[in-house]
Amino acid sequence: MIEFPDLEALSRHAAGELAALAASATGTLHVALSGGSTPKRLFAELVAMGKGALPWDRVELWWGDERCVPPDHPDSNYGMTKRALIDPLRLDPARVHRISGERDPEAAAADYERALVAALGTPPVFDLVWLGMGPDGHTASLFPGSPALAEQRRFCVANHVDSPLTHGKATRITLTHPALNAARLVRFLVAGADKADTLARVAAGADLPCTRVTGDVSWLVDAAAAAKLEKHP
Ligand code: 6PG
C-alpha cells in the first residue's frame, strides 16, 4: 500500500501515473474508471493539468460498473464523469464507452461485454483499471454475498445486490473478476476514515470482493484510510 497525506496528494499521484502511461503507450490506452465519490478529486486533477498534459486522443475510457439509471441521473457514474472530466476536457465521445444504465440491465451488460471483447479481446485486457473500495469491501459493483462474485466466465453482468450501501435491493451492471483480473495494472484509490477498518482487514488478508482482484494491483490510500494499518518501521 502507498500512503499519501490526503486525497489531493493521492489523486495527483494517480493522475501523474495516467499521464506517464499515456505518454509511453505505443497505441491506445484503455482505462476503466470507477464510480462513487473518490475519483472526483482525481478527475479535477486531470482537468487542472489541462488537456495538453496527456495524449487524450490515445486514451479510451470505460467503466468498471454503472448504476441502473439514465446517464443524466445524479447517481450515474458516467454522468459524474461527464460533469467532472469529459465535458471540462471536451473529450471525444467516440473514445468514451459508457454502460447503458438506462436499459434493461441484462441486455446492457451483454452489449457492454460484446463491446469490451471486440475492443480488448477475450479476456478484455485493460491497460489500467481504477477501482474504489466500499466500507464493506465491495469494488465496482461486486458486493459481498452478491451473485456476480461467483461469475468466472462472463466479463460483465447485471448483479442483483441487497446492501445498506445500495439502500436495499438494487440491480447494478458490473465488470466481473475475470475482467478485472485480466488488466495489466489495477489501482485501488481508497480515502477517508470510513474505510480504515476495512483497509485493515484487507491488509490482514481478509477474503473480500476487493481482495479477490489479482494481478498487478497497487493500493493508493490516504492517511485517514490507513489509520488502522499496522505501521512497520
Ligand atoms: C460505485 C463504485 C463503487 C465505489 C465504492 C467506493 O459505483 O459506487 O464503482 O465501487 O468505487 O463504493 O465509493 P466512494 O469512492 O464513494 O467511497
mmCIF file of C-alpha atoms and ligand atoms in Angstrom:
data_model
loop_
_atom_site.group_PDB
_atom_site.id
_atom_site.type_symbol
_atom_site.label_atom_id
_atom_site.label_comp_id
_atom_site.label_asym_id
_atom_site.label_seq_id
_atom_site.Cartn_x
_atom_site.Cartn_y
_atom_site.Cartn_z
ATOM 1 C CA MET A 1 0.000 0.000 0.000
ATOM 2 C CA ILE A 2 1.206 3.504 -0.876
ATOM 3 C CA GLU A 3 0.094 6.053 1.702
ATOM 4 C CA PHE A 4 -0.489 9.719 0.890
ATOM 5 C CA PRO A 5 -1.164 12.538 3.363
ATOM 6 C CA ASP A 6 -4.560 13.258 1.830
ATOM 7 C CA LEU A 7 -6.865 12.622 -1.120
ATOM 8 C CA GLU A 8 -5.380 15.513 -3.059
ATOM 9 C CA ALA A 9 -1.869 14.032 -2.953
ATOM 10 C CA LEU A 10 -3.246 10.580 -3.763
ATOM 11 C CA SER A 11 -5.199 11.953 -6.721
ATOM 12 C CA ARG A 12 -2.208 13.902 -8.032
ATOM 13 C CA HIS A 13 -0.155 10.709 -7.974
ATOM 14 C CA ALA A 14 -2.834 8.732 -9.812
ATOM 15 C CA ALA A 15 -3.220 11.469 -12.409
ATOM 16 C CA GLY A 16 0.520 11.586 -12.909
ATOM 17 C CA GLU A 17 0.651 7.831 -13.378
ATOM 18 C CA LEU A 18 -2.017 8.012 -16.075
ATOM 19 C CA ALA A 19 -0.099 10.778 -17.824
ATOM 20 C CA ALA A 20 3.069 8.701 -17.751
ATOM 21 C CA LEU A 21 1.288 5.578 -19.016
ATOM 22 C CA ALA A 22 -0.383 7.510 -21.820
ATOM 23 C CA ALA A 23 2.857 9.187 -22.836
ATOM 24 C CA SER A 24 4.721 5.879 -23.022
ATOM 25 C CA ALA A 25 1.906 3.919 -24.665
ATOM 26 C CA THR A 26 2.598 2.827 -28.216
ATOM 27 C CA GLY A 27 -1.073 2.593 -29.150
ATOM 28 C CA THR A 28 -4.368 3.293 -27.447
ATOM 29 C CA LEU A 29 -4.578 3.191 -23.661
ATOM 30 C CA HIS A 30 -7.782 1.603 -22.414
ATOM 31 C CA VAL A 31 -8.727 2.733 -18.900
ATOM 32 C CA ALA A 32 -11.635 1.549 -16.750
ATOM 33 C CA LEU A 33 -12.952 4.155 -14.335
ATOM 34 C CA SER A 34 -14.638 3.611 -11.015
ATOM 35 C CA GLY A 35 -17.678 5.452 -9.783
ATOM 36 C CA GLY A 36 -18.548 6.834 -6.402
ATOM 37 C CA SER A 37 -17.033 9.988 -4.960
ATOM 38 C CA THR A 38 -13.308 9.234 -4.624
ATOM 39 C CA PRO A 39 -12.487 9.650 -8.332
ATOM 40 C CA LYS A 40 -13.931 13.193 -8.418
ATOM 41 C CA ARG A 41 -10.697 14.628 -6.988
ATOM 42 C CA LEU A 42 -8.651 12.634 -9.483
ATOM 43 C CA PHE A 43 -10.771 13.960 -12.335
ATOM 44 C CA ALA A 44 -10.313 17.503 -11.009
ATOM 45 C CA GLU A 45 -6.541 16.962 -11.019
ATOM 46 C CA LEU A 46 -6.649 15.748 -14.626
ATOM 47 C CA VAL A 47 -8.701 18.781 -15.624
ATOM 48 C CA ALA A 48 -6.329 21.111 -13.754
ATOM 49 C CA MET A 49 -3.381 19.590 -15.654
ATOM 50 C CA GLY A 50 -5.033 20.705 -18.873
ATOM 51 C CA LYS A 51 -5.889 18.689 -21.957
ATOM 52 C CA GLY A 52 -2.375 19.038 -23.294
ATOM 53 C CA ALA A 53 -0.901 17.128 -20.333
ATOM 54 C CA LEU A 54 -1.927 13.793 -21.846
ATOM 55 C CA PRO A 55 -2.398 12.451 -25.371
ATOM 56 C CA TRP A 56 -6.141 12.122 -24.735
ATOM 57 C CA ASP A 57 -6.613 11.176 -28.391
ATOM 58 C CA ARG A 58 -4.937 7.876 -27.478
ATOM 59 C CA VAL A 59 -6.964 7.209 -24.328
ATOM 60 C CA GLU A 60 -10.276 5.359 -24.304
ATOM 61 C CA LEU A 61 -12.494 5.409 -21.225
ATOM 62 C CA TRP A 62 -14.601 2.509 -19.953
ATOM 63 C CA TRP A 63 -16.357 1.891 -16.632
ATOM 64 C CA GLY A 64 -15.993 -0.806 -14.015
ATOM 65 C CA ASP A 65 -19.639 -0.530 -13.143
ATOM 66 C CA GLU A 66 -22.787 1.535 -13.516
ATOM 67 C CA ARG A 67 -25.968 2.088 -11.681
ATOM 68 C CA CYS A 68 -29.233 1.248 -13.476
ATOM 69 C CA VAL A 69 -30.215 4.854 -14.066
ATOM 70 C CA PRO A 70 -30.170 7.192 -17.070
ATOM 71 C CA PRO A 71 -26.863 8.914 -17.881
ATOM 72 C CA ASP A 72 -28.104 12.279 -16.608
ATOM 73 C CA HIS A 73 -29.253 10.831 -13.264
ATOM 74 C CA PRO A 74 -27.342 12.127 -10.192
ATOM 75 C CA ASP A 75 -26.336 8.533 -9.337
ATOM 76 C CA SER A 76 -24.867 7.762 -12.761
ATOM 77 C CA ASN A 77 -21.126 7.032 -12.723
ATOM 78 C CA TYR A 78 -20.954 8.122 -16.344
ATOM 79 C CA GLY A 79 -22.910 11.286 -15.520
ATOM 80 C CA MET A 80 -20.498 12.142 -12.714
ATOM 81 C CA THR A 81 -17.528 11.599 -15.017
ATOM 82 C CA LYS A 82 -19.126 13.635 -17.801
ATOM 83 C CA ARG A 83 -19.539 16.594 -15.470
ATOM 84 C CA ALA A 84 -16.138 16.234 -13.780
ATOM 85 C CA LEU A 85 -13.861 15.164 -16.645
ATOM 86 C CA ILE A 86 -15.366 14.572 -20.083
ATOM 87 C CA ASP A 87 -17.047 17.930 -20.559
ATOM 88 C CA PRO A 88 -14.340 20.118 -18.969
ATOM 89 C CA LEU A 89 -11.660 18.487 -21.190
ATOM 90 C CA ARG A 90 -14.033 18.193 -24.149
ATOM 91 C CA LEU A 91 -13.044 14.543 -24.621
ATOM 92 C CA ASP A 92 -14.082 12.864 -27.855
ATOM 93 C CA PRO A 93 -17.306 10.915 -27.221
ATOM 94 C CA ALA A 94 -16.080 8.261 -29.676
ATOM 95 C CA ARG A 95 -13.449 7.309 -27.097
ATOM 96 C CA VAL A 96 -15.884 7.189 -24.180
ATOM 97 C CA HIS A 97 -17.677 3.877 -23.717
ATOM 98 C CA ARG A 98 -20.436 4.226 -21.137
ATOM 99 C CA ILE A 99 -22.548 1.398 -19.795
ATOM 100 C CA SER A 100 -26.195 1.928 -20.750
ATOM 101 C CA GLY A 101 -27.652 2.172 -17.279
ATOM 102 C CA GLU A 102 -30.986 3.272 -18.671
ATOM 103 C CA ARG A 103 -31.592 -0.021 -20.498
ATOM 104 C CA ASP A 104 -32.602 -3.482 -19.381
ATOM 105 C CA PRO A 105 -29.632 -4.478 -17.174
ATOM 106 C CA GLU A 106 -29.129 -7.946 -18.645
ATOM 107 C CA ALA A 107 -29.171 -6.607 -22.219
ATOM 108 C CA ALA A 108 -26.952 -3.649 -21.337
ATOM 109 C CA ALA A 109 -24.441 -5.929 -19.626
ATOM 110 C CA ALA A 110 -24.371 -8.317 -22.593
ATOM 111 C CA ASP A 111 -23.879 -5.474 -25.056
ATOM 112 C CA TYR A 112 -21.102 -3.957 -22.934
ATOM 113 C CA GLU A 113 -19.380 -7.314 -22.758
ATOM 114 C CA ARG A 114 -19.580 -7.593 -26.567
ATOM 115 C CA ALA A 115 -18.059 -4.124 -26.931
ATOM 116 C CA LEU A 116 -15.312 -4.983 -24.429
ATOM 117 C CA VAL A 117 -14.395 -8.205 -26.201
ATOM 118 C CA ALA A 118 -14.490 -6.560 -29.629
ATOM 119 C CA ALA A 119 -12.123 -3.815 -28.478
ATOM 120 C CA LEU A 120 -9.935 -5.591 -25.938
ATOM 121 C CA GLY A 121 -10.103 -9.298 -26.742
ATOM 122 C CA THR A 122 -11.030 -12.355 -24.684
ATOM 123 C CA PRO A 123 -10.492 -11.791 -21.871
ATOM 124 C CA PRO A 124 -10.710 -7.999 -22.321
ATOM 125 C CA VAL A 125 -7.327 -6.587 -21.242
ATOM 126 C CA PHE A 126 -7.466 -3.088 -19.821
ATOM 127 C CA ASP A 127 -4.197 -1.189 -19.613
ATOM 128 C CA LEU A 128 -5.327 0.391 -16.338
ATOM 129 C CA VAL A 129 -8.279 -0.157 -14.027
ATOM 130 C CA TRP A 130 -9.030 2.358 -11.282
ATOM 131 C CA LEU A 131 -11.165 0.872 -8.526
ATOM 132 C CA GLY A 132 -12.663 2.112 -5.290
ATOM 133 C CA MET A 133 -13.475 0.139 -2.181
ATOM 134 C CA GLY A 134 -16.667 0.383 -0.199
ATOM 135 C CA PRO A 135 -16.734 0.150 3.611
ATOM 136 C CA ASP A 136 -17.998 -3.430 3.158
ATOM 137 C CA GLY A 137 -15.089 -4.380 0.905
ATOM 138 C CA HIS A 138 -17.032 -4.208 -2.358
ATOM 139 C CA THR A 139 -15.410 -2.957 -5.501
ATOM 140 C CA ALA A 140 -17.026 -1.963 -8.762
ATOM 141 C CA SER A 141 -20.484 -3.398 -8.055
ATOM 142 C CA LEU A 142 -19.181 -6.697 -6.741
ATOM 143 C CA PHE A 143 -20.769 -6.648 -3.306
ATOM 144 C CA PRO A 144 -20.227 -9.254 -0.577
ATOM 145 C CA GLY A 145 -22.691 -12.093 -0.990
ATOM 146 C CA SER A 146 -23.887 -10.939 -4.412
ATOM 147 C CA PRO A 147 -24.335 -13.446 -7.279
ATOM 148 C CA ALA A 148 -21.714 -11.819 -9.548
ATOM 149 C CA LEU A 149 -18.969 -12.882 -7.137
ATOM 150 C CA ALA A 150 -19.393 -16.434 -8.407
ATOM 151 C CA GLU A 151 -19.145 -15.399 -12.078
ATOM 152 C CA GLN A 152 -15.995 -16.914 -13.551
ATOM 153 C CA ARG A 153 -16.891 -16.890 -17.267
ATOM 154 C CA ARG A 154 -18.620 -13.652 -18.190
ATOM 155 C CA PHE A 155 -16.831 -10.285 -18.145
ATOM 156 C CA CYS A 156 -19.804 -8.008 -17.487
ATOM 157 C CA VAL A 157 -23.066 -8.904 -15.791
ATOM 158 C CA ALA A 158 -26.148 -7.461 -14.169
ATOM 159 C CA ASN A 159 -25.700 -8.001 -10.446
ATOM 160 C CA HIS A 160 -28.617 -8.179 -8.057
ATOM 161 C CA VAL A 161 -27.433 -6.574 -4.845
ATOM 162 C CA ASP A 162 -29.041 -6.188 -1.444
ATOM 163 C CA SER A 163 -26.911 -3.902 0.707
ATOM 164 C CA PRO A 164 -27.379 -0.946 3.031
ATOM 165 C CA LEU A 165 -24.929 0.794 0.694
ATOM 166 C CA THR A 166 -27.417 0.481 -2.151
ATOM 167 C CA HIS A 167 -30.323 1.291 0.166
ATOM 168 C CA GLY A 168 -31.540 -2.314 -0.029
ATOM 169 C CA LYS A 169 -32.208 -4.319 -3.175
ATOM 170 C CA ALA A 170 -30.735 -2.840 -6.338
ATOM 171 C CA THR A 171 -29.515 -4.005 -9.706
ATOM 172 C CA ARG A 172 -26.117 -2.837 -10.882
ATOM 173 C CA ILE A 173 -24.108 -3.560 -14.029
ATOM 174 C CA THR A 174 -20.556 -4.552 -13.222
ATOM 175 C CA LEU A 175 -17.354 -5.973 -14.587
ATOM 176 C CA THR A 176 -16.597 -9.348 -13.045
ATOM 177 C CA HIS A 177 -13.386 -10.625 -11.506
ATOM 178 C CA PRO A 178 -12.387 -12.366 -14.776
ATOM 179 C CA ALA A 179 -12.426 -8.939 -16.442
ATOM 180 C CA LEU A 180 -10.742 -7.046 -13.597
ATOM 181 C CA ASN A 181 -8.105 -9.739 -13.139
ATOM 182 C CA ALA A 182 -7.098 -9.620 -16.812
ATOM 183 C CA ALA A 183 -5.989 -5.982 -16.521
ATOM 184 C CA ARG A 184 -2.353 -5.014 -16.908
ATOM 185 C CA LEU A 185 -2.496 -2.600 -13.961
ATOM 186 C CA VAL A 186 -5.061 -2.172 -11.196
ATOM 187 C CA ARG A 187 -5.011 0.798 -8.827
ATOM 188 C CA PHE A 188 -7.327 0.970 -5.825
ATOM 189 C CA LEU A 189 -7.929 4.553 -4.720
ATOM 190 C CA VAL A 190 -9.085 4.488 -1.088
ATOM 191 C CA ALA A 191 -9.564 7.572 1.046
ATOM 192 C CA GLY A 192 -11.397 8.527 4.208
ATOM 193 C CA ALA A 193 -11.708 7.350 7.789
ATOM 194 C CA ASP A 194 -14.791 5.304 6.922
ATOM 195 C CA LYS A 195 -12.524 2.906 5.011
ATOM 196 C CA ALA A 196 -9.955 2.407 7.815
ATOM 197 C CA ASP A 197 -11.485 -0.696 9.378
ATOM 198 C CA THR A 198 -11.931 -2.451 6.046
ATOM 199 C CA LEU A 199 -8.484 -1.453 4.807
ATOM 200 C CA ALA A 200 -7.019 -3.055 7.942
ATOM 201 C CA ARG A 201 -8.966 -6.228 7.053
ATOM 202 C CA VAL A 202 -7.569 -6.055 3.510
ATOM 203 C CA ALA A 203 -4.036 -5.764 4.880
ATOM 204 C CA ALA A 204 -4.714 -8.727 7.167
ATOM 205 C CA GLY A 205 -5.675 -10.871 4.187
ATOM 206 C CA ALA A 206 -9.453 -10.930 4.509
ATOM 207 C CA ASP A 207 -11.449 -12.548 1.706
ATOM 208 C CA LEU A 208 -13.433 -9.642 0.266
ATOM 209 C CA PRO A 209 -14.615 -8.770 -3.258
ATOM 210 C CA CYS A 210 -11.804 -6.201 -3.450
ATOM 211 C CA THR A 211 -9.131 -8.653 -2.315
ATOM 212 C CA ARG A 212 -10.185 -11.146 -4.986
ATOM 213 C CA VAL A 213 -8.846 -8.688 -7.561
ATOM 214 C CA THR A 214 -5.472 -10.097 -8.542
ATOM 215 C CA GLY A 215 -2.652 -9.140 -10.856
ATOM 216 C CA ASP A 216 -0.518 -6.016 -10.783
ATOM 217 C CA VAL A 217 -2.554 -4.380 -8.018
ATOM 218 C CA SER A 218 -1.472 -1.298 -6.066
ATOM 219 C CA TRP A 219 -3.398 0.334 -3.267
ATOM 220 C CA LEU A 220 -3.206 4.131 -3.139
ATOM 221 C CA VAL A 221 -4.545 5.177 0.253
ATOM 222 C CA ASP A 222 -4.732 8.387 2.236
ATOM 223 C CA ALA A 223 -3.670 8.732 5.872
ATOM 224 C CA ALA A 224 -7.241 8.650 7.147
ATOM 225 C CA ALA A 225 -7.974 5.327 5.465
ATOM 226 C CA ALA A 226 -4.590 3.974 6.579
ATOM 227 C CA ALA A 227 -5.095 4.972 10.224
ATOM 228 C CA LYS A 228 -5.657 1.394 11.417
ATOM 229 C CA LEU A 229 -2.909 -0.251 9.438
ATOM 230 C CA GLU A 230 -0.014 -1.684 11.409
ATOM 231 C CA LYS A 231 2.859 0.725 10.884
ATOM 232 C CA HIS A 232 6.061 -1.068 10.016
ATOM 233 C CA PRO A 233 9.283 0.850 10.935
HETATM 234 C C1 6PG B 1 -19.793 2.775 -7.450
HETATM 235 C C2 6PG B 1 -18.347 2.419 -7.442
HETATM 236 C C3 6PG B 1 -18.007 1.742 -6.150
HETATM 237 C C4 6PG B 1 -17.133 2.724 -5.404
HETATM 238 C C5 6PG B 1 -17.032 2.379 -3.954
HETATM 239 C C6 6PG B 1 -16.287 3.496 -3.202
HETATM 240 O O1 6PG B 1 -20.468 2.615 -8.463
HETATM 241 O O2 6PG B 1 -20.204 3.315 -6.396
HETATM 242 O O3 6PG B 1 -17.863 1.837 -8.514
HETATM 243 O O4 6PG B 1 -17.353 0.519 -6.272
HETATM 244 O O5 6PG B 1 -15.841 2.735 -6.005
HETATM 245 O O6 6PG B 1 -18.344 2.265 -3.444
HETATM 246 O O7 6PG B 1 -17.073 4.651 -3.338
HETATM 247 P P1 6PG B 1 -16.554 6.065 -2.773
HETATM 248 O O8 6PG B 1 -15.416 6.470 -3.620
HETATM 249 O O9 6PG B 1 -17.742 6.988 -2.943
HETATM 250 O O10 6PG B 1 -16.169 5.842 -1.343
#
